[in-house]
Amino acid sequence: MASEFVDVPLINAGDGAGHHPTQTLLDLYTIRENVGFEDLSIGIMGDLKYGRTVHSLSHALTKLDARQHFISPESLRLPRSVRYDLHEAGANVREHTEIEDVLSSLDVLYVTRIQRERFHDENEYRKVAGQYHITADLLERADDDLIVMHPLPRVDEIAPEVDETTHAKYFQQAHNGVPVRMALLDLLLRGETQ
Amino acid sequence: MNSPTHNDDRELRVSKIENGTVIDHVPGGQALKVLAILDIDGSGGETVSIGMNVPSEKLGRKDIVKVEGHELSQNEVDVISLIAPDASINIIREFDVVEKSRVDRPTSVTDVVACPNRNCITAQDEPVVSRFDVLDDGVRCVYCDTIVRDDLTDHIHTE
């Protein structure tokens, strides 16, 4: 809506549970740095319903012909509008409830935070949170080159021990936010690519 | 030879109107929703005839709505097209059809559907009216992407 009221370039810096396109730029940059886009298989896990970074990322991954595996409890599936867009765009999409079903086939595992406030029932939250918990043990079953990403902050969906593994790229990913957004601002202010 | 007579017989199941609108080829069972869109509940005194689940070659079953003394506005036609994409609108004056048209689904509708997402900017106290893109089987909020399908009628408001 803001773009209807201003005549200067506008950057969406994340809108509620909608989209977060600048996060997607740095996510893509991180993926390209580490594994590249060719024949990419990515698992996106956690709160897919309210996770705005997921919504933007899935649109971009569709343009890159990536195989997208969405892993979430039934109650936190991708919203209808995103599923509609991906279907219309002919995206290569599968939905799962168990990470174990796809872990070994992934190049990238993109984990998002499951927020307690999304659940009416504390028990239900604990059940889901426990189920979507990445540990070093679990990653033993993954490809050696798998990278784990997360838009941060995390709660407890990735155990701190994972930070020490070669899989962990979420801090590098967060760092990439600075140069990528600098580049975006530069592009908008100067109006041309270098 | 028999067909026109046959159809005429069916038409006569609901009485002809003198002046007003006949909305034909409404999907079977949707007539009451059309009336809801037109904000007609009988309290305004209009003469209304409804045929529900009438056999139809095109739709299998169709509804027909005849409203005496009311000619539809373009806005009302646009909104009806959302739930009855195959409907035809006949304007009647002195028992004759003076205008017959098919509804034309608009690509978007403004200020006729209230977004059910309570966090949508159009549901806040902001100077912005709702706008929805029209999909094949529903509508989608331009601002928050919420898709409304099955319960569309519940969210329609006409002025």
Short mmCIF file of N, CA, C and O in Angstrom, two decimals, chain A residues 27-135:
data_model
loop_
_atom_site.label_atom_id
_atom_site.label_comp_id
_atom_site.label_asym_id
_atom_site.label_seq_id
_atom_site.Cartn_x
_atom_site.Cartn_y
_atom_site.Cartn_z
N ASP A 27 19.61 -14.79 1.08
CA ASP A 27 19.49 -16.25 1.10
C ASP A 27 20.04 -16.85 -0.20
O ASP A 27 20.80 -17.81 -0.20
N LEU A 28 19.64 -16.24 -1.32
CA LEU A 28 20.10 -16.73 -2.62
C LEU A 28 21.62 -16.57 -2.76
O LEU A 28 22.31 -17.45 -3.29
N TYR A 29 22.11 -15.44 -2.26
CA TYR A 29 23.55 -15.20 -2.33
C TYR A 29 24.30 -16.28 -1.55
O TYR A 29 25.32 -16.82 -2.01
N THR A 30 23.78 -16.61 -0.38
CA THR A 30 24.42 -17.64 0.46
C THR A 30 24.36 -19.01 -0.21
O THR A 30 25.34 -19.77 -0.17
N ILE A 31 23.23 -19.32 -0.82
CA ILE A 31 23.12 -20.60 -1.52
C ILE A 31 24.11 -20.65 -2.69
O ILE A 31 24.81 -21.64 -2.89
N ARG A 32 24.19 -19.54 -3.42
CA ARG A 32 25.08 -19.53 -4.58
C ARG A 32 26.55 -19.67 -4.16
O ARG A 32 27.32 -20.39 -4.78
N GLU A 33 26.91 -18.99 -3.08
CA GLU A 33 28.28 -19.07 -2.57
C GLU A 33 28.68 -20.49 -2.20
O GLU A 33 29.82 -20.89 -2.36
N ASN A 34 27.72 -21.25 -1.67
CA ASN A 34 28.05 -22.54 -1.09
C ASN A 34 27.79 -23.75 -1.98
O ASN A 34 28.62 -24.64 -2.06
N VAL A 35 26.62 -23.79 -2.58
CA VAL A 35 26.28 -25.00 -3.37
C VAL A 35 25.86 -24.70 -4.80
O VAL A 35 25.75 -25.61 -5.61
N GLY A 36 25.62 -23.44 -5.13
CA GLY A 36 25.19 -23.11 -6.49
C GLY A 36 23.72 -23.43 -6.71
O GLY A 36 23.07 -24.04 -5.85
N PHE A 37 23.21 -23.03 -7.86
CA PHE A 37 21.78 -23.20 -8.14
C PHE A 37 21.47 -24.41 -9.02
O PHE A 37 20.32 -24.78 -9.19
N GLU A 38 22.51 -25.00 -9.59
CA GLU A 38 22.26 -26.07 -10.55
C GLU A 38 21.73 -27.32 -9.86
O GLU A 38 22.31 -27.78 -8.87
N ASP A 39 20.63 -27.85 -10.36
CA ASP A 39 20.05 -29.08 -9.85
C ASP A 39 19.86 -29.02 -8.33
O ASP A 39 20.13 -29.98 -7.61
N LEU A 40 19.39 -27.89 -7.86
CA LEU A 40 19.31 -27.63 -6.42
C LEU A 40 18.11 -28.35 -5.78
O LEU A 40 17.00 -28.30 -6.28
N SER A 41 18.39 -29.01 -4.66
CA SER A 41 17.32 -29.63 -3.87
C SER A 41 17.34 -29.01 -2.49
O SER A 41 18.34 -29.10 -1.77
N ILE A 42 16.24 -28.37 -2.11
CA ILE A 42 16.23 -27.63 -0.85
C ILE A 42 15.04 -28.06 0.01
O ILE A 42 13.94 -28.28 -0.51
N GLY A 43 15.30 -28.22 1.29
CA GLY A 43 14.24 -28.51 2.24
C GLY A 43 13.98 -27.25 3.06
O GLY A 43 14.92 -26.64 3.57
N ILE A 44 12.73 -26.86 3.17
CA ILE A 44 12.38 -25.66 3.93
C ILE A 44 11.45 -26.12 5.05
O ILE A 44 10.40 -26.70 4.80
N MET A 45 11.90 -25.87 6.28
CA MET A 45 11.26 -26.53 7.42
C MET A 45 10.82 -25.54 8.49
O MET A 45 11.48 -24.52 8.70
N GLY A 46 9.72 -25.85 9.15
CA GLY A 46 9.31 -25.05 10.31
C GLY A 46 7.95 -24.42 10.11
O GLY A 46 7.01 -25.06 9.65
N ASP A 47 7.87 -23.13 10.44
CA ASP A 47 6.60 -22.41 10.35
C ASP A 47 6.46 -21.83 8.95
O ASP A 47 6.89 -20.71 8.68
N LEU A 48 5.89 -22.59 8.06
CA LEU A 48 5.79 -22.16 6.67
C LEU A 48 4.58 -21.27 6.45
O LEU A 48 4.51 -20.53 5.48
N LYS A 49 3.66 -21.32 7.41
CA LYS A 49 2.43 -20.53 7.26
C LYS A 49 2.71 -19.05 7.50
O LYS A 49 2.30 -18.19 6.72
N TYR A 50 3.40 -18.76 8.59
CA TYR A 50 3.65 -17.37 8.95
C TYR A 50 5.06 -16.90 8.63
O TYR A 50 5.40 -15.75 8.86
N GLY A 51 5.90 -17.80 8.10
CA GLY A 51 7.30 -17.46 7.85
C GLY A 51 7.45 -16.64 6.57
O GLY A 51 7.48 -17.18 5.47
N ARG A 52 7.59 -15.34 6.75
CA ARG A 52 7.61 -14.46 5.56
C ARG A 52 8.84 -14.69 4.69
O ARG A 52 8.78 -14.54 3.48
N THR A 53 9.96 -15.09 5.31
CA THR A 53 11.16 -15.33 4.49
C THR A 53 10.92 -16.53 3.56
O THR A 53 11.41 -16.56 2.44
N VAL A 54 10.15 -17.49 4.06
CA VAL A 54 9.85 -18.68 3.27
C VAL A 54 9.00 -18.33 2.04
O VAL A 54 9.23 -18.84 0.94
N HIS A 55 8.04 -17.46 2.25
CA HIS A 55 7.13 -17.10 1.15
C HIS A 55 7.91 -16.45 0.00
O HIS A 55 7.71 -16.78 -1.18
N SER A 56 8.79 -15.52 0.33
CA SER A 56 9.57 -14.85 -0.71
C SER A 56 10.57 -15.81 -1.35
O SER A 56 10.73 -15.84 -2.57
N LEU A 57 11.22 -16.61 -0.49
CA LEU A 57 12.25 -17.52 -1.00
C LEU A 57 11.66 -18.54 -1.98
O LEU A 57 12.26 -18.84 -3.02
N SER A 58 10.47 -19.04 -1.66
CA SER A 58 9.89 -20.09 -2.52
C SER A 58 9.56 -19.54 -3.91
O SER A 58 9.69 -20.26 -4.90
N HIS A 59 9.17 -18.27 -3.97
CA HIS A 59 8.91 -17.67 -5.29
C HIS A 59 10.21 -17.61 -6.11
O HIS A 59 10.22 -17.92 -7.30
N ALA A 60 11.29 -17.19 -5.44
CA ALA A 60 12.57 -17.06 -6.14
C ALA A 60 13.09 -18.43 -6.57
O ALA A 60 13.57 -18.61 -7.69
N LEU A 61 12.96 -19.42 -5.68
CA LEU A 61 13.46 -20.76 -5.99
C LEU A 61 12.69 -21.37 -7.16
O LEU A 61 13.24 -22.18 -7.92
N THR A 62 11.45 -20.99 -7.30
CA THR A 62 10.64 -21.49 -8.42
C THR A 62 11.24 -21.01 -9.74
O THR A 62 11.30 -21.76 -10.71
N LYS A 63 11.70 -19.76 -9.75
CA LYS A 63 12.31 -19.22 -10.98
C LYS A 63 13.62 -19.95 -11.29
O LYS A 63 14.07 -19.96 -12.43
N LEU A 64 14.24 -20.52 -10.26
CA LEU A 64 15.51 -21.22 -10.45
C LEU A 64 15.31 -22.72 -10.67
O LEU A 64 16.28 -23.49 -10.69
N ASP A 65 14.05 -23.14 -10.82
CA ASP A 65 13.73 -24.56 -11.06
C ASP A 65 14.25 -25.49 -9.97
O ASP A 65 14.61 -26.64 -10.25
N ALA A 66 14.33 -25.00 -8.75
CA ALA A 66 14.81 -25.85 -7.65
C ALA A 66 13.73 -26.86 -7.26
O ALA A 66 12.55 -26.61 -7.42
N ARG A 67 14.18 -28.02 -6.73
CA ARG A 67 13.23 -28.97 -6.13
C ARG A 67 13.00 -28.51 -4.70
O ARG A 67 13.95 -28.46 -3.89
N GLN A 68 11.78 -28.17 -4.39
CA GLN A 68 11.48 -27.60 -3.07
C GLN A 68 10.68 -28.60 -2.23
O GLN A 68 9.59 -29.02 -2.62
N HIS A 69 11.26 -28.97 -1.08
CA HIS A 69 10.57 -29.85 -0.14
C HIS A 69 10.15 -29.02 1.07
O HIS A 69 11.01 -28.43 1.73
N PHE A 70 8.86 -28.96 1.33
CA PHE A 70 8.37 -28.18 2.46
C PHE A 70 8.02 -29.12 3.60
O PHE A 70 7.20 -30.03 3.44
N ILE A 71 8.65 -28.90 4.75
CA ILE A 71 8.49 -29.81 5.88
C ILE A 71 7.89 -29.04 7.05
O ILE A 71 8.52 -28.12 7.59
N SER A 72 6.68 -29.40 7.42
CA SER A 72 6.02 -28.67 8.51
C SER A 72 4.89 -29.52 9.06
O SER A 72 4.41 -30.44 8.40
N PRO A 73 4.44 -29.18 10.29
CA PRO A 73 3.19 -29.80 10.75
C PRO A 73 2.04 -29.32 9.87
O PRO A 73 2.12 -28.24 9.26
N GLU A 74 1.00 -30.11 9.82
CA GLU A 74 -0.15 -29.79 8.97
C GLU A 74 -0.67 -28.38 9.24
O GLU A 74 -1.02 -27.63 8.32
N SER A 75 -0.67 -27.99 10.51
CA SER A 75 -1.27 -26.69 10.88
C SER A 75 -0.41 -25.50 10.43
O SER A 75 -0.88 -24.37 10.46
N LEU A 76 0.83 -25.74 10.05
CA LEU A 76 1.71 -24.63 9.65
C LEU A 76 2.17 -24.78 8.21
O LEU A 76 3.25 -24.33 7.84
N ARG A 77 1.32 -25.41 7.38
CA ARG A 77 1.63 -25.54 5.94
C ARG A 77 1.73 -24.17 5.29
O ARG A 77 1.23 -23.17 5.82
N LEU A 78 2.33 -24.15 4.11
CA LEU A 78 2.36 -22.91 3.33
C LEU A 78 0.94 -22.35 3.19
O LEU A 78 0.00 -23.11 3.02
N PRO A 79 0.80 -21.04 3.22
CA PRO A 79 -0.54 -20.48 3.04
C PRO A 79 -1.07 -20.76 1.63
O PRO A 79 -0.29 -20.99 0.69
N ARG A 80 -2.37 -20.71 1.53
CA ARG A 80 -3.05 -21.01 0.28
C ARG A 80 -2.53 -20.16 -0.88
O ARG A 80 -2.34 -20.65 -1.99
N SER A 81 -2.29 -18.87 -0.62
CA SER A 81 -1.89 -17.98 -1.71
C SER A 81 -0.52 -18.38 -2.27
O SER A 81 -0.29 -18.33 -3.48
N VAL A 82 0.40 -18.80 -1.40
CA VAL A 82 1.72 -19.20 -1.88
C VAL A 82 1.63 -20.52 -2.63
O VAL A 82 2.22 -20.69 -3.71
N ARG A 83 0.85 -21.46 -2.09
CA ARG A 83 0.66 -22.74 -2.81
C ARG A 83 0.05 -22.49 -4.18
O ARG A 83 0.43 -23.11 -5.17
N TYR A 84 -0.88 -21.56 -4.23
CA TYR A 84 -1.53 -21.20 -5.51
C TYR A 84 -0.47 -20.68 -6.50
O TYR A 84 -0.41 -21.12 -7.65
N ASP A 85 0.35 -19.75 -6.05
CA ASP A 85 1.38 -19.17 -6.93
C ASP A 85 2.36 -20.23 -7.43
O ASP A 85 2.72 -20.25 -8.60
N LEU A 86 2.81 -21.08 -6.51
CA LEU A 86 3.79 -22.09 -6.89
C LEU A 86 3.18 -23.07 -7.89
O LEU A 86 3.81 -23.46 -8.87
N HIS A 87 1.93 -23.43 -7.65
CA HIS A 87 1.24 -24.33 -8.57
C HIS A 87 1.10 -23.68 -9.95
O HIS A 87 1.39 -24.31 -10.97
N GLU A 88 0.68 -22.42 -9.97
CA GLU A 88 0.48 -21.71 -11.24
C GLU A 88 1.80 -21.58 -12.00
O GLU A 88 1.83 -21.57 -13.23
N ALA A 89 2.90 -21.43 -11.25
CA ALA A 89 4.21 -21.24 -11.89
C ALA A 89 4.87 -22.57 -12.26
O ALA A 89 5.97 -22.59 -12.80
N GLY A 90 4.19 -23.67 -11.96
CA GLY A 90 4.73 -24.99 -12.30
C GLY A 90 5.93 -25.38 -11.44
O GLY A 90 6.83 -26.08 -11.91
N ALA A 91 5.94 -24.94 -10.19
CA ALA A 91 7.08 -25.23 -9.31
C ALA A 91 7.17 -26.72 -8.99
O ALA A 91 6.16 -27.43 -8.98
N ASN A 92 8.39 -27.17 -8.74
CA ASN A 92 8.65 -28.55 -8.35
C ASN A 92 8.59 -28.63 -6.82
O ASN A 92 9.57 -28.33 -6.14
N VAL A 93 7.43 -29.00 -6.31
CA VAL A 93 7.17 -28.86 -4.87
C VAL A 93 6.67 -30.18 -4.28
O VAL A 93 5.85 -30.85 -4.87
N ARG A 94 7.18 -30.53 -3.11
CA ARG A 94 6.63 -31.65 -2.34
C ARG A 94 6.42 -31.17 -0.91
O ARG A 94 7.19 -30.37 -0.41
N GLU A 95 5.40 -31.70 -0.27
CA GLU A 95 5.16 -31.35 1.13
C GLU A 95 5.33 -32.59 2.01
O GLU A 95 4.92 -33.69 1.62
N HIS A 96 5.96 -32.41 3.15
CA HIS A 96 6.22 -33.51 4.08
C HIS A 96 5.93 -33.06 5.51
O HIS A 96 5.92 -31.86 5.80
N THR A 97 5.75 -34.04 6.38
CA THR A 97 5.64 -33.70 7.79
C THR A 97 6.88 -34.17 8.57
O THR A 97 7.09 -33.76 9.70
N GLU A 98 7.69 -35.05 7.96
CA GLU A 98 8.87 -35.57 8.66
C GLU A 98 10.14 -35.18 7.91
O GLU A 98 10.26 -35.49 6.72
N ILE A 99 11.09 -34.59 8.60
CA ILE A 99 12.36 -34.21 7.97
C ILE A 99 13.12 -35.44 7.50
O ILE A 99 13.80 -35.42 6.46
N GLU A 100 12.99 -36.54 8.24
CA GLU A 100 13.72 -37.76 7.89
C GLU A 100 13.38 -38.27 6.49
O GLU A 100 14.17 -38.95 5.86
N ASP A 101 12.19 -37.94 6.02
CA ASP A 101 11.75 -38.43 4.70
C ASP A 101 12.62 -37.90 3.57
O ASP A 101 12.68 -38.50 2.50
N VAL A 102 13.23 -36.73 3.76
CA VAL A 102 13.92 -36.09 2.63
C VAL A 102 15.36 -35.68 2.93
O VAL A 102 16.10 -35.32 2.03
N LEU A 103 15.75 -35.75 4.19
CA LEU A 103 17.04 -35.18 4.61
C LEU A 103 18.20 -35.60 3.72
O LEU A 103 19.02 -34.77 3.30
N SER A 104 18.28 -36.89 3.40
CA SER A 104 19.45 -37.38 2.67
C SER A 104 19.53 -36.88 1.23
O SER A 104 20.58 -36.96 0.60
N SER A 105 18.43 -36.35 0.71
CA SER A 105 18.42 -35.90 -0.70
C SER A 105 18.67 -34.40 -0.84
O SER A 105 18.63 -33.87 -1.95
N LEU A 106 18.92 -33.71 0.28
CA LEU A 106 18.96 -32.24 0.22
C LEU A 106 20.37 -31.68 0.06
O LEU A 106 21.34 -32.22 0.59
N ASP A 107 20.44 -30.54 -0.68
CA ASP A 107 21.67 -29.75 -0.73
C ASP A 107 21.63 -28.65 0.33
O ASP A 107 22.65 -28.21 0.83
N VAL A 108 20.42 -28.18 0.58
CA VAL A 108 20.22 -27.08 1.54
C VAL A 108 19.06 -27.44 2.46
O VAL A 108 18.02 -27.92 2.00
N LEU A 109 19.25 -27.20 3.77
CA LEU A 109 18.13 -27.30 4.71
C LEU A 109 17.91 -25.92 5.30
O LEU A 109 18.79 -25.39 6.00
N TYR A 110 16.78 -25.33 5.00
CA TYR A 110 16.46 -23.97 5.45
C TYR A 110 15.46 -24.09 6.60
O TYR A 110 14.32 -24.52 6.41
N VAL A 111 15.90 -23.74 7.79
CA VAL A 111 15.09 -23.95 8.99
C VAL A 111 14.50 -22.62 9.44
O VAL A 111 15.17 -21.58 9.39
N THR A 112 13.24 -22.62 9.86
CA THR A 112 12.66 -21.39 10.40
C THR A 112 12.12 -21.66 11.80
O THR A 112 11.88 -22.80 12.19
N ARG A 113 11.94 -20.58 12.50
CA ARG A 113 11.52 -20.61 13.89
C ARG A 113 10.03 -20.97 13.99
O ARG A 113 9.22 -20.45 13.24
N ILE A 114 9.71 -21.84 14.93
CA ILE A 114 8.30 -22.11 15.22
C ILE A 114 7.93 -21.31 16.46
O ILE A 114 8.53 -21.47 17.52
N GLN A 115 6.97 -20.41 16.30
CA GLN A 115 6.68 -19.48 17.38
C GLN A 115 5.58 -20.02 18.29
O GLN A 115 4.54 -20.46 17.84
N ARG A 116 5.88 -19.95 19.56
CA ARG A 116 4.97 -20.47 20.58
C ARG A 116 3.58 -19.83 20.47
O ARG A 116 2.56 -20.49 20.65
N GLU A 117 3.57 -18.54 20.15
CA GLU A 117 2.28 -17.83 20.16
C GLU A 117 1.32 -18.28 19.04
O GLU A 117 0.16 -17.91 19.03
N ARG A 118 1.86 -19.08 18.09
CA ARG A 118 0.97 -19.58 17.03
C ARG A 118 0.09 -20.73 17.52
O ARG A 118 -0.80 -21.17 16.82
N PHE A 119 0.41 -21.26 18.68
CA PHE A 119 -0.34 -22.42 19.18
C PHE A 119 -1.22 -22.02 20.36
O PHE A 119 -0.77 -21.32 21.26
N HIS A 120 -2.46 -22.49 20.33
CA HIS A 120 -3.37 -22.22 21.45
C HIS A 120 -3.02 -23.11 22.63
O HIS A 120 -3.23 -22.77 23.78
N ASP A 121 -2.48 -24.27 22.29
CA ASP A 121 -2.26 -25.28 23.31
C ASP A 121 -0.74 -25.47 23.50
O ASP A 121 -0.02 -25.79 22.57
N GLU A 122 -0.27 -25.29 24.73
CA GLU A 122 1.15 -25.40 25.05
C GLU A 122 1.68 -26.81 24.72
O GLU A 122 2.79 -26.96 24.21
N ASN A 123 0.86 -27.81 24.98
CA ASN A 123 1.29 -29.20 24.70
C ASN A 123 1.53 -29.41 23.21
O ASN A 123 2.48 -30.07 22.81
N GLU A 124 0.63 -28.84 22.42
CA GLU A 124 0.75 -28.97 20.96
C GLU A 124 2.05 -28.30 20.50
O GLU A 124 2.78 -28.81 19.65
N TYR A 125 2.34 -27.13 21.07
CA TYR A 125 3.58 -26.44 20.72
C TYR A 125 4.80 -27.29 21.04
O TYR A 125 5.70 -27.46 20.23
N ARG A 126 4.81 -27.85 22.23
CA ARG A 126 5.97 -28.65 22.66
C ARG A 126 6.17 -29.86 21.75
O ARG A 126 7.28 -30.22 21.41
N LYS A 127 5.05 -30.47 21.38
CA LYS A 127 5.11 -31.65 20.52
C LYS A 127 5.75 -31.29 19.18
O LYS A 127 6.67 -31.95 18.70
N VAL A 128 5.26 -30.19 18.60
CA VAL A 128 5.75 -29.77 17.28
C VAL A 128 7.20 -29.30 17.37
O VAL A 128 8.05 -29.67 16.56
N ALA A 129 7.49 -28.50 18.40
CA ALA A 129 8.84 -27.96 18.55
C ALA A 129 9.86 -29.09 18.72
O ALA A 129 10.96 -29.04 18.17
N GLY A 130 9.46 -30.12 19.46
CA GLY A 130 10.36 -31.25 19.68
C GLY A 130 10.62 -32.04 18.41
O GLY A 130 11.71 -32.58 18.18
N GLN A 131 9.62 -32.07 17.57
CA GLN A 131 9.67 -32.84 16.33
C GLN A 131 10.56 -32.15 15.28
O GLN A 131 11.16 -32.79 14.44
N TYR A 132 10.61 -30.83 15.33
CA TYR A 132 11.36 -30.08 14.33
C TYR A 132 12.61 -29.48 14.98
O TYR A 132 12.73 -28.28 15.14
N HIS A 133 13.49 -30.37 15.36
CA HIS A 133 14.67 -29.98 16.11
C HIS A 133 15.88 -30.60 15.41
O HIS A 133 15.96 -31.83 15.28
N ILE A 134 16.80 -29.76 14.94
CA ILE A 134 17.96 -30.25 14.19
C ILE A 134 19.14 -30.41 15.15
O ILE A 134 19.54 -29.45 15.83
N THR A 135 19.69 -31.62 15.16
CA THR A 135 20.85 -31.89 16.01
C THR A 135 22.00 -32.40 15.14
O THR A 135 21.81 -32.79 13.99
#
